[in-house]
Amino acid sequence: MESIIKLLKFCGFWGRPYQKFSLWQPLCHIAVLVVCLLAPGVIFIVRNSSNFASAISAAIESMGFINTILLGTTMLYHRSALENAYGDIRIALRIGKSSSIGDVQRNIEFLEKSTNFLFKGYTVFQSVVGTGYALTIPSLTVVYYVQTGQWPPLHGIFEADFFVFDFTTNVWLWVLVIAVGMFAMLCLISVLVIVSSFNWSFLHYIIGLFKLVHIRISRLNAFANPQSRQMELIEIVKLQELVYRCARTAEDTLNLFLLTQFGTCVVAICLTMMTLTLASNDQDLLIKMILMLAYILFNIFVYSMLGEELIATSTSLAEAAYGTQWYEWSIPEQRNILFIVRRSQKTAALTTGKFFAVNRSTFAATLQAAYSNFTVLRQMVHSH
């Protein structure tokens, strides 16, 4: 996770030690997305509302831009709370590393390795999807020119290719627009990769720390000395409070973003399938929509799986505490066990705007809602 923090600092989304935090760098990232991507998308939809397939494609892209902008602004708004929570995670890891339990040490090592793997894997995935999305139009245009000696109708990287000048009749202006689009895509990918990787790694660490607490609770019966067991219980209570505090920060930070993410995902998946149905002969649009659909499904799937595991690991602590031989221990030890059980009865979970928890059922319900809306929309279009 250290590498992710370094990238956040490099892009200006994270504070540097002994330096005043400056907003200009992250706001420049967000401004590029608004000016070069979102604003042209809105103008394009208004001007091309008669072309249903193009308008839908531009709307789907604009939803992705809105989600990315919201992701970046959410990170900035909750930056101080997230920095404090990251400090709590480091404290919790130090507490865990001081434990003499071998399983705890092995789980911490696995936690660090799996987080690095998650970051690298998502970086590769997003780079492949982003590169494929950015190079589809230019590559097919150049291939057509090489094969025929004539330029096909010129388009930008994104469906919303509106600019203040007409670039569709001039190759050099088209090259300039492609260059601007690739720069905007680079900013888009950087915000997505860095901020999303932090969110996922942050949740992954919280889940891993809940598992460490579970391991330490389940090993309490091995302590023959009541004094040593009481010290271990006190440390477990402190560790559990740290992890729950981090989980609350994660939920407060992400709940509005997840509400928008899942809401737009239902609409975007529905419209993507509709676009694929209407534009089955448009090769450029098909490739772009398939990439967009893969991106949408991947993101909500990851959040759903992390939410499911967060719920499962946080609620497992009460069962682990109840499975100890607490009835044979002293009153102070039983009181600490009661603290653990009472706290774990309040489930740590991700929510969508405080409405419902994010888990595997949420993912399935999202796909079902998207397909239902798609079938209704398809019948409406065919009837007209």
PDB file of N, CA, C and O in Angstrom, residues 97 115 131 148 283 291 302 305 312 377:
ATOM      1  N   LYS A  97       2.027  -7.219  14.411  1.00  0.00           N
ATOM      2  CA  LYS A  97       3.376  -7.755  14.225  1.00  0.00           C
ATOM      3  C   LYS A  97       4.070  -8.048  15.546  1.00  0.00           C
ATOM      4  O   LYS A  97       5.008  -8.855  15.596  1.00  0.00           O
ATOM      5  N   THR A 115      -2.259  -7.240  -1.343  1.00  0.00           N
ATOM      6  CA  THR A 115      -2.581  -5.850  -1.673  1.00  0.00           C
ATOM      7  C   THR A 115      -1.743  -5.366  -2.853  1.00  0.00           C
ATOM      8  O   THR A 115      -2.257  -4.705  -3.764  1.00  0.00           O
ATOM      9  N   THR A 131      -6.166   1.713 -22.864  1.00  0.00           N
ATOM     10  CA  THR A 131      -5.400   1.750 -24.112  1.00  0.00           C
ATOM     11  C   THR A 131      -6.238   1.254 -25.277  1.00  0.00           C
ATOM     12  O   THR A 131      -6.229   1.853 -26.365  1.00  0.00           O
ATOM     13  N   THR A 148      -7.081   1.745 -48.407  1.00  0.00           N
ATOM     14  CA  THR A 148      -7.843   2.369 -49.496  1.00  0.00           C
ATOM     15  C   THR A 148      -7.198   3.620 -50.065  1.00  0.00           C
ATOM     16  O   THR A 148      -7.546   4.046 -51.170  1.00  0.00           O
ATOM     17  N   GLN A 283     -18.560  -1.481 -36.076  1.00  0.00           N
ATOM     18  CA  GLN A 283     -17.456  -2.198 -35.432  1.00  0.00           C
ATOM     19  C   GLN A 283     -16.779  -1.354 -34.365  1.00  0.00           C
ATOM     20  O   GLN A 283     -16.467  -1.842 -33.276  1.00  0.00           O
ATOM     21  N   LEU A 291     -15.784  -2.885 -24.138  1.00  0.00           N
ATOM     22  CA  LEU A 291     -14.792  -2.457 -23.146  1.00  0.00           C
ATOM     23  C   LEU A 291     -15.461  -1.714 -22.000  1.00  0.00           C
ATOM     24  O   LEU A 291     -15.120  -1.911 -20.823  1.00  0.00           O
ATOM     25  N   VAL A 302     -16.053  -5.915  -7.831  1.00  0.00           N
ATOM     26  CA  VAL A 302     -15.018  -5.795  -6.787  1.00  0.00           C
ATOM     27  C   VAL A 302     -15.610  -5.207  -5.515  1.00  0.00           C
ATOM     28  O   VAL A 302     -15.384  -5.724  -4.409  1.00  0.00           O
ATOM     29  N   MET A 305     -17.829  -7.836  -3.774  1.00  0.00           N
ATOM     30  CA  MET A 305     -17.089  -8.897  -3.097  1.00  0.00           C
ATOM     31  C   MET A 305     -16.417  -8.385  -1.822  1.00  0.00           C
ATOM     32  O   MET A 305     -16.417  -9.066  -0.785  1.00  0.00           O
ATOM     33  N   ALA A 312     -18.867 -10.396   6.526  1.00  0.00           N
ATOM     34  CA  ALA A 312     -18.612 -11.731   7.079  1.00  0.00           C
ATOM     35  C   ALA A 312     -17.524 -11.697   8.148  1.00  0.00           C
ATOM     36  O   ALA A 312     -17.660 -12.320   9.208  1.00  0.00           O
ATOM     37  N   LEU A 377     -36.935  -1.330 -22.336  1.00  0.00           N
ATOM     38  CA  LEU A 377     -36.501  -0.307 -23.285  1.00  0.00           C
ATOM     39  C   LEU A 377     -36.466  -0.855 -24.706  1.00  0.00           C
ATOM     40  O   LEU A 377     -36.850  -0.160 -25.660  1.00  0.00           O
TER      41      LEU A 377
END
